[in-house]
């Protein structure tokens, strides 16, 4: 019900806006080819030259598709390494305790730290 009322209100507002819009005879006027030619003949050659020089002096913007890429190969390698490093390792594999401190213990002596790392979310 609300949707239909809202749609009806939108249609009525659009119709009222279209009826109330007045055309500006100065801005909406279309000039014929004869009028354009007459206006071109009335312009000063110095003004034409100044406009042509100003347009020639403007530096064209670089094409959007041929700009220098922001994501270069070096940045790609850095990002790839960061993503690999950010991956949470499996607890039972070689990288399982890389984020869990085992102090000076290694090998079989580090086995008690595996469940601690799993509980702390340092490995899966």
JSON list of C-alpha atoms in Angstrom, two decimals:
[
{"chain": "A", "resi": 1, "resn": "UNK", "atom": "CA", "xyz": [0.00, 0.00, 0.00]},
{"chain": "A", "resi": 2, "resn": "UNK", "atom": "CA", "xyz": [2.76, 2.42, 0.93]},
{"chain": "A", "resi": 3, "resn": "UNK", "atom": "CA", "xyz": [4.70, 1.55, -2.19]},
{"chain": "A", "resi": 4, "resn": "UNK", "atom": "CA", "xyz": [1.77, 2.26, -4.49]},
{"chain": "A", "resi": 5, "resn": "UNK", "atom": "CA", "xyz": [1.09, 5.59, -2.75]},
{"chain": "A", "resi": 6, "resn": "UNK", "atom": "CA", "xyz": [4.73, 6.53, -3.05]},
{"chain": "A", "resi": 7, "resn": "UNK", "atom": "CA", "xyz": [4.79, 5.66, -6.75]},
{"chain": "A", "resi": 8, "resn": "UNK", "atom": "CA", "xyz": [1.61, 7.67, -7.37]},
{"chain": "A", "resi": 9, "resn": "UNK", "atom": "CA", "xyz": [3.11, 10.66, -5.57]},
{"chain": "A", "resi": 10, "resn": "UNK", "atom": "CA", "xyz": [6.32, 10.38, -7.63]},
{"chain": "A", "resi": 11, "resn": "UNK", "atom": "CA", "xyz": [4.35, 10.29, -10.91]},
{"chain": "A", "resi": 12, "resn": "UNK", "atom": "CA", "xyz": [2.29, 13.30, -9.89]},
{"chain": "A", "resi": 13, "resn": "UNK", "atom": "CA", "xyz": [5.37, 15.28, -8.88]},
{"chain": "A", "resi": 14, "resn": "UNK", "atom": "CA", "xyz": [7.13, 14.44, -12.14]},
{"chain": "A", "resi": 15, "resn": "UNK", "atom": "CA", "xyz": [4.09, 15.52, -14.14]},
{"chain": "A", "resi": 16, "resn": "UNK", "atom": "CA", "xyz": [3.77, 18.78, -12.24]},
{"chain": "A", "resi": 17, "resn": "UNK", "atom": "CA", "xyz": [7.47, 19.49, -12.68]},
{"chain": "A", "resi": 18, "resn": "UNK", "atom": "CA", "xyz": [7.29, 18.84, -16.43]},
{"chain": "A", "resi": 19, "resn": "UNK", "atom": "CA", "xyz": [4.34, 21.21, -16.82]},
{"chain": "A", "resi": 20, "resn": "UNK", "atom": "CA", "xyz": [5.97, 23.93, -14.74]},
{"chain": "A", "resi": 21, "resn": "UNK", "atom": "CA", "xyz": [9.25, 23.89, -16.67]},
{"chain": "A", "resi": 22, "resn": "UNK", "atom": "CA", "xyz": [9.45, 26.90, -18.96]},
{"chain": "A", "resi": 23, "resn": "UNK", "atom": "CA", "xyz": [11.79, 27.02, -21.90]},
{"chain": "A", "resi": 24, "resn": "UNK", "atom": "CA", "xyz": [14.26, 29.85, -22.10]},
{"chain": "A", "resi": 25, "resn": "UNK", "atom": "CA", "xyz": [14.12, 31.33, -25.61]},
{"chain": "A", "resi": 26, "resn": "UNK", "atom": "CA", "xyz": [17.72, 32.54, -25.35]},
{"chain": "A", "resi": 27, "resn": "UNK", "atom": "CA", "xyz": [19.29, 29.26, -24.17]},
{"chain": "A", "resi": 28, "resn": "UNK", "atom": "CA", "xyz": [17.06, 26.88, -26.13]},
{"chain": "A", "resi": 29, "resn": "UNK", "atom": "CA", "xyz": [17.27, 28.73, -29.43]},
{"chain": "A", "resi": 30, "resn": "UNK", "atom": "CA", "xyz": [18.85, 26.82, -32.29]},
{"chain": "A", "resi": 31, "resn": "UNK", "atom": "CA", "xyz": [20.94, 28.88, -34.66]},
{"chain": "A", "resi": 32, "resn": "UNK", "atom": "CA", "xyz": [20.77, 28.21, -38.37]},
{"chain": "A", "resi": 33, "resn": "UNK", "atom": "CA", "xyz": [23.87, 27.80, -40.50]},
{"chain": "A", "resi": 34, "resn": "UNK", "atom": "CA", "xyz": [23.39, 31.28, -41.97]},
{"chain": "A", "resi": 35, "resn": "UNK", "atom": "CA", "xyz": [23.30, 32.82, -38.49]},
{"chain": "A", "resi": 36, "resn": "UNK", "atom": "CA", "xyz": [26.45, 30.96, -37.44]},
{"chain": "A", "resi": 37, "resn": "UNK", "atom": "CA", "xyz": [28.26, 32.12, -40.60]},
{"chain": "A", "resi": 38, "resn": "UNK", "atom": "CA", "xyz": [27.17, 35.71, -39.97]},
{"chain": "A", "resi": 39, "resn": "UNK", "atom": "CA", "xyz": [28.46, 35.55, -36.38]},
{"chain": "A", "resi": 40, "resn": "UNK", "atom": "CA", "xyz": [31.78, 34.08, -37.51]},
{"chain": "A", "resi": 41, "resn": "UNK", "atom": "CA", "xyz": [32.27, 36.91, -39.96]},
{"chain": "A", "resi": 42, "resn": "UNK", "atom": "CA", "xyz": [31.71, 39.50, -37.21]},
{"chain": "A", "resi": 43, "resn": "UNK", "atom": "CA", "xyz": [34.42, 38.15, -34.87]},
{"chain": "A", "resi": 44, "resn": "UNK", "atom": "CA", "xyz": [37.79, 39.82, -34.65]},
{"chain": "A", "resi": 45, "resn": "UNK", "atom": "CA", "xyz": [40.69, 37.87, -36.24]},
{"chain": "A", "resi": 46, "resn": "UNK", "atom": "CA", "xyz": [42.87, 38.69, -33.20]},
{"chain": "A", "resi": 47, "resn": "UNK", "atom": "CA", "xyz": [40.32, 37.01, -30.93]},
{"chain": "A", "resi": 48, "resn": "UNK", "atom": "CA", "xyz": [40.23, 33.97, -33.22]},
{"chain": "A", "resi": 49, "resn": "UNK", "atom": "CA", "xyz": [44.02, 33.77, -33.11]},
{"chain": "A", "resi": 50, "resn": "UNK", "atom": "CA", "xyz": [44.12, 34.16, -29.32]},
{"chain": "A", "resi": 51, "resn": "UNK", "atom": "CA", "xyz": [41.55, 31.40, -28.85]},
{"chain": "A", "resi": 52, "resn": "UNK", "atom": "CA", "xyz": [43.43, 29.09, -31.25]},
{"chain": "A", "resi": 53, "resn": "UNK", "atom": "CA", "xyz": [46.73, 29.77, -29.44]},
{"chain": "A", "resi": 54, "resn": "UNK", "atom": "CA", "xyz": [45.14, 29.14, -26.04]},
{"chain": "A", "resi": 55, "resn": "UNK", "atom": "CA", "xyz": [43.65, 25.85, -27.22]},
{"chain": "A", "resi": 56, "resn": "UNK", "atom": "CA", "xyz": [46.98, 24.78, -28.73]},
{"chain": "A", "resi": 57, "resn": "UNK", "atom": "CA", "xyz": [48.84, 25.65, -25.52]},
{"chain": "A", "resi": 58, "resn": "UNK", "atom": "CA", "xyz": [46.62, 23.40, -23.38]},
{"chain": "A", "resi": 59, "resn": "UNK", "atom": "CA", "xyz": [48.23, 20.11, -22.52]},
{"chain": "A", "resi": 60, "resn": "UNK", "atom": "CA", "xyz": [45.87, 17.25, -23.30]},
{"chain": "A", "resi": 61, "resn": "UNK", "atom": "CA", "xyz": [45.13, 15.00, -20.32]},
{"chain": "A", "resi": 62, "resn": "UNK", "atom": "CA", "xyz": [46.69, 11.54, -20.45]},
{"chain": "A", "resi": 63, "resn": "UNK", "atom": "CA", "xyz": [44.36, 8.80, -21.64]},
{"chain": "A", "resi": 64, "resn": "UNK", "atom": "CA", "xyz": [42.75, 7.00, -18.73]},
{"chain": "A", "resi": 65, "resn": "UNK", "atom": "CA", "xyz": [43.58, 3.50, -19.89]},
{"chain": "A", "resi": 66, "resn": "UNK", "atom": "CA", "xyz": [47.22, 4.22, -20.72]},
{"chain": "A", "resi": 67, "resn": "UNK", "atom": "CA", "xyz": [48.27, 5.81, -17.44]},
{"chain": "A", "resi": 68, "resn": "UNK", "atom": "CA", "xyz": [51.07, 4.43, -15.27]},
{"chain": "A", "resi": 69, "resn": "UNK", "atom": "CA", "xyz": [49.75, 1.51, -13.25]},
{"chain": "A", "resi": 70, "resn": "UNK", "atom": "CA", "xyz": [49.71, 1.98, -9.49]},
{"chain": "A", "resi": 71, "resn": "UNK", "atom": "CA", "xyz": [50.12, -1.72, -8.89]},
{"chain": "A", "resi": 72, "resn": "UNK", "atom": "CA", "xyz": [53.57, -2.63, -10.20]},
{"chain": "A", "resi": 73, "resn": "UNK", "atom": "CA", "xyz": [55.34, -6.00, -10.18]},
{"chain": "A", "resi": 74, "resn": "UNK", "atom": "CA", "xyz": [57.37, -5.11, -7.07]},
{"chain": "A", "resi": 75, "resn": "UNK", "atom": "CA", "xyz": [54.24, -4.14, -5.19]},
{"chain": "A", "resi": 76, "resn": "UNK", "atom": "CA", "xyz": [52.56, -7.32, -6.41]},
{"chain": "A", "resi": 77, "resn": "UNK", "atom": "CA", "xyz": [55.39, -9.44, -5.01]},
{"chain": "A", "resi": 78, "resn": "UNK", "atom": "CA", "xyz": [55.21, -7.64, -1.67]},
{"chain": "A", "resi": 79, "resn": "UNK", "atom": "CA", "xyz": [51.44, -8.10, -1.49]},
{"chain": "A", "resi": 80, "resn": "UNK", "atom": "CA", "xyz": [51.71, -11.79, -2.42]},
{"chain": "A", "resi": 81, "resn": "UNK", "atom": "CA", "xyz": [54.27, -12.37, 0.31]},
{"chain": "A", "resi": 82, "resn": "UNK", "atom": "CA", "xyz": [52.10, -10.52, 2.81]},
{"chain": "A", "resi": 83, "resn": "UNK", "atom": "CA", "xyz": [49.07, -12.64, 1.93]},
{"chain": "A", "resi": 84, "resn": "UNK", "atom": "CA", "xyz": [51.05, -15.86, 2.25]},
{"chain": "A", "resi": 85, "resn": "UNK", "atom": "CA", "xyz": [52.43, -14.72, 5.60]},
{"chain": "A", "resi": 86, "resn": "UNK", "atom": "CA", "xyz": [48.98, -13.68, 6.84]},
{"chain": "A", "resi": 87, "resn": "UNK", "atom": "CA", "xyz": [47.50, -17.12, 6.23]},
{"chain": "A", "resi": 88, "resn": "UNK", "atom": "CA", "xyz": [46.79, -18.92, 9.50]},
{"chain": "A", "resi": 89, "resn": "UNK", "atom": "CA", "xyz": [48.88, -22.14, 9.42]},
{"chain": "A", "resi": 90, "resn": "UNK", "atom": "CA", "xyz": [47.72, -25.63, 10.27]},
{"chain": "A", "resi": 91, "resn": "UNK", "atom": "CA", "xyz": [48.73, -26.64, 13.82]},
{"chain": "A", "resi": 92, "resn": "UNK", "atom": "CA", "xyz": [50.07, -30.05, 12.86]},
{"chain": "A", "resi": 93, "resn": "UNK", "atom": "CA", "xyz": [52.36, -28.92, 10.05]},
{"chain": "A", "resi": 94, "resn": "UNK", "atom": "CA", "xyz": [55.82, -27.36, 10.00]},
{"chain": "A", "resi": 95, "resn": "UNK", "atom": "CA", "xyz": [54.62, -23.73, 10.19]},
{"chain": "A", "resi": 96, "resn": "UNK", "atom": "CA", "xyz": [52.08, -24.48, 12.95]},
{"chain": "A", "resi": 97, "resn": "UNK", "atom": "CA", "xyz": [53.98, -22.71, 15.74]},
{"chain": "A", "resi": 98, "resn": "UNK", "atom": "CA", "xyz": [55.39, -19.77, 13.78]},
{"chain": "A", "resi": 99, "resn": "UNK", "atom": "CA", "xyz": [53.14, -17.35, 15.70]},
{"chain": "A", "resi": 100, "resn": "UNK", "atom": "CA", "xyz": [53.24, -19.11, 19.03]},
{"chain": "A", "resi": 101, "resn": "UNK", "atom": "CA", "xyz": [56.19, -18.47, 21.30]},
{"chain": "A", "resi": 102, "resn": "UNK", "atom": "CA", "xyz": [57.84, -21.71, 22.45]},
{"chain": "A", "resi": 103, "resn": "UNK", "atom": "CA", "xyz": [60.58, -19.84, 24.29]},
{"chain": "A", "resi": 104, "resn": "UNK", "atom": "CA", "xyz": [63.81, -21.83, 23.85]},
{"chain": "A", "resi": 105, "resn": "UNK", "atom": "CA", "xyz": [62.06, -25.21, 23.40]},
{"chain": "A", "resi": 106, "resn": "UNK", "atom": "CA", "xyz": [62.04, -26.94, 20.04]},
{"chain": "A", "resi": 107, "resn": "UNK", "atom": "CA", "xyz": [61.28, -30.31, 18.52]},
{"chain": "A", "resi": 108, "resn": "UNK", "atom": "CA", "xyz": [59.36, -32.70, 20.77]},
{"chain": "A", "resi": 109, "resn": "UNK", "atom": "CA", "xyz": [59.64, -30.32, 23.71]},
{"chain": "A", "resi": 110, "resn": "UNK", "atom": "CA", "xyz": [57.44, -27.81, 21.82]},
{"chain": "A", "resi": 111, "resn": "UNK", "atom": "CA", "xyz": [54.53, -30.29, 21.51]},
{"chain": "A", "resi": 112, "resn": "UNK", "atom": "CA", "xyz": [52.66, -28.92, 24.57]},
{"chain": "A", "resi": 113, "resn": "UNK", "atom": "CA", "xyz": [52.50, -25.53, 22.85]},
{"chain": "A", "resi": 114, "resn": "UNK", "atom": "CA", "xyz": [50.40, -26.89, 19.94]},
{"chain": "A", "resi": 115, "resn": "UNK", "atom": "CA", "xyz": [47.09, -27.02, 21.90]},
{"chain": "A", "resi": 116, "resn": "UNK", "atom": "CA", "xyz": [47.90, -23.62, 23.43]},
{"chain": "A", "resi": 117, "resn": "UNK", "atom": "CA", "xyz": [48.38, -22.14, 19.94]},
{"chain": "A", "resi": 118, "resn": "UNK", "atom": "CA", "xyz": [45.12, -23.75, 18.78]},
{"chain": "A", "resi": 119, "resn": "UNK", "atom": "CA", "xyz": [43.20, -22.27, 21.74]},
{"chain": "A", "resi": 120, "resn": "UNK", "atom": "CA", "xyz": [44.68, -18.83, 21.17]},
{"chain": "A", "resi": 121, "resn": "UNK", "atom": "CA", "xyz": [43.83, -18.94, 17.43]},
{"chain": "A", "resi": 122, "resn": "UNK", "atom": "CA", "xyz": [47.45, -18.83, 16.30]},
{"chain": "A", "resi": 123, "resn": "UNK", "atom": "CA", "xyz": [46.89, -21.92, 14.15]},
{"chain": "A", "resi": 124, "resn": "UNK", "atom": "CA", "xyz": [44.01, -24.01, 12.84]}
]
